[in-house]
Coordinates of C-alpha atoms and ligand atoms in Angstrom, one line a residue:
M27 CA 27.8 -52.8 -42.3
K28 CA 31.4 -51.1 -42.7
A29 CA 32.4 -47.9 -41.2
F30 CA 35.8 -46.1 -41.3
V31 CA 36.9 -45.0 -38.0
I32 CA 39.6 -42.5 -36.8
D33 CA 40.3 -43.4 -33.3
D34 CA 42.4 -41.0 -31.2
R35 CA 42.1 -42.7 -28.0
E36 CA 45.3 -44.2 -28.7
R37 CA 48.0 -43.1 -31.1
V38 CA 50.5 -44.8 -33.5
D39 CA 53.6 -42.6 -34.5
G40 CA 51.8 -39.7 -32.8
R41 CA 48.6 -40.2 -35.0
P42 CA 45.1 -41.5 -34.3
K43 CA 44.6 -45.2 -35.2
V44 CA 42.4 -45.6 -38.5
Y45 CA 40.6 -48.9 -39.5
F46 CA 37.5 -50.3 -40.7
E47 CA 34.9 -51.5 -38.1
E48 CA 31.8 -53.9 -38.5
R49 CA 28.8 -52.3 -36.9
P50 CA 25.1 -53.2 -36.9
M51 CA 22.9 -51.5 -39.5
P52 CA 21.6 -48.1 -38.0
I53 CA 17.9 -48.0 -37.3
L54 CA 15.5 -44.8 -37.5
K55 CA 15.7 -43.1 -34.3
N56 CA 12.2 -41.4 -34.5
E57 CA 9.4 -40.4 -37.0
R58 CA 11.4 -37.6 -38.5
S59 CA 14.3 -39.9 -39.2
V60 CA 15.9 -40.5 -42.8
L61 CA 18.1 -43.8 -43.2
V62 CA 20.5 -43.3 -46.1
K63 CA 22.9 -45.5 -48.1
V64 CA 26.0 -43.5 -48.5
K65 CA 27.4 -43.1 -52.1
A66 CA 30.1 -40.4 -52.0
A67 CA 32.1 -38.5 -49.4
G68 CA 34.6 -35.7 -49.9
I69 CA 37.7 -35.0 -47.9
C70 CA 37.9 -31.5 -46.3
G71 CA 40.9 -29.6 -44.7
S72 CA 39.3 -30.5 -41.4
D73 CA 39.0 -34.1 -42.0
I74 CA 42.8 -34.1 -42.6
H75 CA 43.1 -32.4 -39.2
I76 CA 40.9 -35.1 -37.8
F77 CA 43.1 -37.8 -39.4
E78 CA 46.4 -36.2 -38.1
G79 CA 45.0 -35.8 -34.5
R80 CA 45.2 -31.8 -34.8
H81 CA 41.4 -31.1 -34.7
G82 CA 40.6 -29.5 -31.5
M83 CA 37.0 -30.9 -31.5
C84 CA 38.2 -34.5 -31.9
I85 CA 41.2 -34.9 -29.8
G86 CA 41.0 -38.0 -27.8
L87 CA 37.8 -39.3 -29.4
K88 CA 36.9 -42.2 -31.7
I89 CA 34.8 -41.0 -34.6
V90 CA 33.5 -41.9 -38.1
P91 CA 34.6 -38.7 -40.0
G92 CA 32.8 -37.2 -43.0
H93 CA 30.4 -34.0 -43.4
E94 CA 30.4 -33.8 -47.2
F95 CA 28.5 -36.7 -48.3
T96 CA 25.8 -37.8 -50.6
G97 CA 23.7 -41.0 -50.7
E98 CA 20.3 -42.8 -51.6
V99 CA 17.3 -42.8 -49.1
V100 CA 16.6 -46.2 -48.0
E101 CA 13.7 -45.9 -45.4
V102 CA 11.9 -42.8 -43.7
G103 CA 10.2 -42.2 -40.4
S104 CA 6.3 -42.1 -40.5
A105 CA 6.2 -38.2 -40.1
V106 CA 8.8 -37.6 -43.0
T107 CA 6.9 -36.2 -46.0
K108 CA 9.9 -34.5 -48.0
F109 CA 11.6 -38.0 -48.9
K110 CA 11.1 -41.5 -49.9
A111 CA 13.1 -44.6 -50.5
G112 CA 15.2 -44.2 -53.7
D113 CA 15.4 -40.3 -53.5
R114 CA 19.0 -39.0 -54.1
V115 CA 20.2 -36.7 -51.5
V116 CA 23.1 -34.5 -49.9
H117 CA 23.6 -34.2 -46.2
E118 CA 23.7 -30.9 -44.2
P119 CA 26.1 -31.7 -41.7
T120 CA 25.2 -28.9 -39.0
S121 CA 22.5 -29.1 -36.5
S122 CA 21.5 -26.2 -33.9
C123 CA 19.9 -25.8 -30.6
G124 CA 17.4 -23.0 -31.6
E125 CA 17.8 -21.5 -28.0
C126 CA 21.2 -19.8 -27.6
Y127 CA 22.0 -16.2 -28.4
A128 CA 23.3 -17.0 -31.9
C129 CA 20.3 -19.1 -32.7
R130 CA 17.9 -16.4 -31.4
V131 CA 19.4 -13.9 -33.7
G132 CA 19.3 -16.0 -36.8
Q133 CA 23.0 -17.1 -36.8
E134 CA 22.4 -20.8 -36.2
N135 CA 25.6 -21.6 -38.1
V136 CA 27.6 -20.3 -34.9
C137 CA 25.3 -22.0 -32.3
T138 CA 26.9 -22.4 -29.0
N139 CA 25.7 -26.1 -29.1
L140 CA 26.4 -26.7 -32.7
T141 CA 26.8 -30.2 -33.7
V142 CA 28.7 -31.2 -36.9
S143 CA 28.5 -34.6 -38.3
G144 CA 31.9 -36.1 -38.7
C145 CA 33.5 -33.7 -36.4
G146 CA 33.0 -34.2 -32.6
S147 CA 30.4 -36.9 -33.5
D148 CA 29.8 -39.6 -36.3
G149 CA 29.7 -38.7 -39.8
G150 CA 29.3 -40.0 -43.3
W151 CA 32.3 -42.3 -43.7
Q152 CA 30.1 -45.5 -43.2
E153 CA 27.8 -47.6 -45.5
Y154 CA 24.5 -46.3 -43.8
V155 CA 23.7 -43.3 -41.7
V156 CA 20.5 -41.9 -40.0
Y157 CA 19.9 -38.2 -39.6
D158 CA 16.8 -36.1 -39.1
E159 CA 15.1 -35.1 -42.4
K160 CA 16.0 -31.5 -42.0
Q161 CA 19.8 -32.6 -42.5
W162 CA 18.9 -33.7 -45.9
H163 CA 18.4 -32.2 -49.5
H164 CA 17.4 -33.5 -52.8
I165 CA 20.0 -33.5 -55.5
P166 CA 18.9 -33.5 -59.3
D167 CA 19.2 -36.6 -61.4
W168 CA 21.8 -35.2 -63.7
V169 CA 24.5 -34.8 -61.1
S170 CA 26.5 -37.9 -60.0
Y171 CA 26.9 -38.7 -56.4
V172 CA 30.5 -38.0 -56.5
Q173 CA 30.0 -34.4 -58.0
A174 CA 27.3 -33.9 -55.6
A175 CA 29.6 -34.4 -52.6
L176 CA 31.0 -30.9 -53.5
I177 CA 27.7 -29.2 -52.8
E178 CA 28.6 -28.8 -49.0
P179 CA 31.9 -27.1 -49.6
Y180 CA 30.2 -24.9 -51.9
T181 CA 27.7 -23.9 -49.2
I182 CA 30.9 -22.8 -47.2
A183 CA 31.7 -20.6 -50.2
A184 CA 28.2 -19.2 -50.5
Q185 CA 28.2 -18.3 -46.8
A186 CA 31.5 -16.4 -47.4
C187 CA 30.0 -14.3 -50.1
S188 CA 26.8 -13.8 -48.2
R189 CA 29.0 -12.6 -45.3
A190 CA 30.6 -10.2 -47.6
E191 CA 27.3 -8.9 -48.9
L192 CA 28.5 -8.8 -52.5
F193 CA 27.0 -6.2 -55.0
P194 CA 27.1 -6.7 -58.6
G195 CA 30.2 -4.9 -60.0
D196 CA 32.3 -5.5 -56.7
V197 CA 36.1 -6.2 -57.1
V198 CA 37.0 -9.0 -54.8
L199 CA 40.4 -10.3 -53.9
I200 CA 40.5 -13.9 -52.9
H201 CA 43.8 -15.5 -51.2
G202 CA 44.1 -19.0 -52.1
A203 CA 42.9 -21.1 -55.2
G204 CA 42.3 -24.4 -53.3
P205 CA 38.9 -26.1 -53.6
I206 CA 37.1 -23.4 -51.2
G207 CA 38.9 -20.6 -52.7
L208 CA 37.9 -21.6 -56.3
M209 CA 34.4 -22.5 -55.1
T210 CA 34.3 -18.8 -53.5
G211 CA 35.6 -17.3 -56.7
Q212 CA 33.1 -19.0 -58.9
T213 CA 30.2 -17.8 -56.4
A214 CA 31.3 -14.3 -56.3
K215 CA 31.4 -14.3 -60.2
S216 CA 27.8 -15.7 -60.2
F217 CA 26.9 -12.6 -58.1
G218 CA 28.3 -10.3 -60.7
A219 CA 31.4 -9.5 -59.0
T220 CA 35.2 -9.1 -60.6
V221 CA 37.4 -11.7 -59.2
I222 CA 41.0 -11.4 -58.5
M223 CA 42.7 -14.4 -57.1
S224 CA 46.1 -14.6 -55.3
E225 CA 47.8 -18.1 -55.4
I226 CA 51.3 -19.2 -55.6
M227 CA 51.1 -22.9 -56.8
E228 CA 51.5 -23.2 -60.6
G229 CA 48.6 -26.0 -60.7
R230 CA 46.2 -24.0 -58.8
I231 CA 47.0 -20.9 -60.9
N232 CA 46.2 -22.6 -64.0
L233 CA 42.9 -24.2 -62.7
A234 CA 41.9 -20.8 -61.6
R235 CA 42.6 -19.5 -65.0
E236 CA 40.8 -22.4 -66.6
M237 CA 37.6 -21.6 -64.4
G238 CA 37.6 -18.1 -65.8
M239 CA 38.6 -16.0 -62.7
D240 CA 39.0 -12.5 -64.1
Y241 CA 42.6 -12.0 -62.8
V242 CA 45.0 -14.7 -61.2
I243 CA 48.2 -13.1 -59.7
N244 CA 51.2 -15.0 -58.2
P245 CA 52.3 -12.8 -55.4
K246 CA 55.9 -14.4 -55.6
E247 CA 56.3 -13.2 -59.3
T248 CA 54.1 -10.1 -59.4
N249 CA 53.6 -7.2 -56.9
L250 CA 50.0 -8.0 -55.7
V251 CA 49.2 -4.7 -54.2
K252 CA 50.4 -2.7 -57.3
E253 CA 48.7 -4.9 -59.5
V254 CA 45.3 -5.0 -57.4
M255 CA 45.4 -1.1 -57.4
K256 CA 46.0 -1.0 -61.1
I257 CA 43.1 -3.2 -61.8
T258 CA 40.8 -1.2 -59.5
N259 CA 42.0 2.1 -60.8
G260 CA 43.5 3.0 -57.5
E261 CA 40.3 2.4 -55.5
G262 CA 41.5 -1.0 -54.0
P263 CA 39.2 -4.0 -53.8
N264 CA 35.7 -3.9 -52.2
V265 CA 36.2 -7.2 -50.6
V266 CA 38.9 -9.3 -49.5
I267 CA 38.3 -13.0 -48.7
D268 CA 41.1 -14.9 -46.9
C269 CA 40.8 -18.7 -47.9
A270 CA 44.3 -19.5 -47.4
G271 CA 45.4 -18.3 -43.9
I272 CA 48.0 -15.8 -45.3
P273 CA 49.8 -14.3 -42.2
N274 CA 49.8 -10.8 -43.4
A275 CA 46.6 -10.8 -45.5
S276 CA 44.5 -9.0 -43.0
Q277 CA 47.2 -6.2 -42.6
Q278 CA 47.4 -5.8 -46.2
A279 CA 43.6 -5.8 -46.5
G280 CA 43.2 -2.9 -44.1
E281 CA 45.6 -0.9 -46.4
I282 CA 44.3 -1.8 -49.8
L283 CA 40.6 -2.3 -49.2
S284 CA 38.3 0.6 -50.5
P285 CA 36.2 2.5 -48.1
A286 CA 33.3 0.7 -47.0
G287 CA 35.1 -2.6 -47.8
R288 CA 34.9 -6.1 -46.1
Y289 CA 37.3 -8.4 -45.1
V290 CA 36.2 -11.9 -44.5
V291 CA 38.0 -14.6 -42.8
V292 CA 37.4 -18.1 -44.0
A293 CA 40.6 -19.9 -43.2
S294 CA 42.4 -19.7 -39.8
G295 CA 45.0 -17.3 -39.1
P296 CA 45.9 -14.1 -37.2
V297 CA 44.0 -10.9 -38.1
H298 CA 45.8 -7.6 -37.4
I299 CA 43.9 -4.7 -39.0
D300 CA 44.9 -1.2 -38.1
G301 CA 42.0 0.4 -36.2
D302 CA 42.6 3.7 -37.7
L303 CA 42.0 2.2 -41.2
V304 CA 38.9 0.3 -39.9
R305 CA 37.7 3.7 -38.5
L306 CA 38.6 5.8 -41.3
K307 CA 37.3 3.6 -44.0
A308 CA 34.5 2.1 -42.0
L309 CA 35.7 -1.3 -42.8
R310 CA 33.9 -4.6 -41.9
V311 CA 35.9 -7.5 -40.4
L312 CA 33.7 -10.7 -40.6
G313 CA 34.1 -14.3 -39.8
S314 CA 32.5 -16.8 -42.0
R315 CA 32.0 -20.2 -40.3
Q316 CA 29.8 -23.4 -41.8
Q317 CA 26.8 -22.1 -43.6
K318 CA 23.0 -21.0 -43.0
E319 CA 20.4 -22.0 -45.5
Q320 CA 22.9 -22.1 -48.4
F321 CA 22.1 -25.8 -49.7
E322 CA 19.0 -24.9 -51.7
P323 CA 20.6 -21.7 -53.4
V324 CA 23.7 -23.9 -54.2
I325 CA 21.9 -26.7 -55.5
S326 CA 19.9 -24.3 -57.8
K327 CA 23.2 -22.9 -59.2
L328 CA 24.7 -26.5 -59.8
P329 CA 24.2 -26.2 -63.7
I330 CA 26.7 -23.3 -63.3
Y331 CA 29.0 -25.1 -61.1
V332 CA 29.1 -28.5 -62.5
K333 CA 31.5 -28.2 -65.4
D334 CA 34.1 -27.0 -62.9
I335 CA 33.3 -29.6 -60.2
D336 CA 35.0 -32.2 -62.3
R337 CA 38.2 -30.0 -62.6
I338 CA 38.3 -29.3 -58.9
I339 CA 38.0 -33.0 -58.1
S340 CA 41.5 -34.5 -58.4
S341 CA 41.2 -38.0 -57.5
I342 CA 38.4 -40.7 -56.6
Y343 CA 39.2 -43.7 -54.3
P344 CA 36.9 -46.7 -53.7
F345 CA 35.6 -46.4 -49.9
E346 CA 37.9 -49.6 -49.3
M347 CA 40.8 -47.5 -49.8
S348 CA 39.8 -44.8 -47.4
K349 CA 43.1 -44.9 -45.5
E350 CA 45.0 -44.5 -48.6
A351 CA 42.6 -41.4 -49.6
F352 CA 43.3 -39.9 -46.1
A353 CA 47.1 -40.6 -46.3
F354 CA 47.3 -38.9 -49.7
A355 CA 45.3 -35.9 -48.7
S356 CA 47.6 -35.4 -45.6
E357 CA 50.7 -35.3 -47.9
R358 CA 49.4 -32.1 -49.0
H359 CA 50.5 -32.2 -52.7
P360 CA 50.1 -28.5 -53.9
E361 CA 48.3 -29.7 -57.0
T362 CA 45.9 -31.6 -55.2
G363 CA 42.1 -30.4 -55.5
K364 CA 39.2 -32.4 -54.0
I365 CA 39.6 -35.9 -53.1
V366 CA 36.2 -37.9 -53.2
V367 CA 35.7 -41.4 -51.9
K368 CA 33.0 -43.6 -53.9
F369 CA 31.0 -46.2 -52.0
D370 CA 30.2 -49.7 -53.6
Ligands
ZN407 ZN1 34.4 -29.5 -45.4
ZN408 ZN1 22.0 -22.5 -30.6

């Protein structure tokens, strides 16, 4: 079977080598293993970093990327009861140790010994994979494998909203209308929140509007703070979620958040919030990494999400053109949404 490899053991023009490799068919590792034929995989921002040799957990390694993927079950171990051959599934990429402090307090998504498929270890960019049954979830018949490849990023959005502890009626300001920002906006709306999106790229602004975000503001054209204050009758947003890594987003959030507000960090970037504002308004600053128990809630909400999933997907490549797909993703065209690769 064919695997797509990003090999950072040696570089060409400063980047890891990428190539297809013939590998033996994987076999079940134990009685809880599930063998899956991969059908579709999405390219995430972190995959682009791996492709460019800039991902801290993958530097110097040879790996098969891919943590957002779907497929069809081929064979299951003797103790597997949840799945059978022919089932359609999506992969859950994280696996935790169950013993470290984070695991003991129920935050397995930041486990000290966290493993992530396709990041530090081999992932889904190959024709067949074997993972434990706890790393698979059923997907409904009416969703395509390509559409279902977006379930994993939706779990990241769901985690951000869960960290924000959204209440119906909350006003949420989201920075960045890339795929994760849009999915976070959609998720926040499904919780009954009013969503204000801040984005500077025209294509993304249009997409956010088409997807029904309540307000979409281009901070290059409109005074964002003034506009947000007007929308919230001077109270300020209750939640700010940074999905873009905007340098001054946190400082601004400290100033405009309502008392008891929450600032959620999804994209990397410096955080500078005035301690006096944090204290006086009892603000909470929260990091959101990976996800915990969000697959089933997201899958149950797919009927709401699916009409926009096709809008968020901007290109589909065949598996054989994975190199081209990654190279295109790496060019970071501002209008590019989610790129998905389809197998066979
Ligand atoms: Zn991802
Ligand atoms: Zn742990």
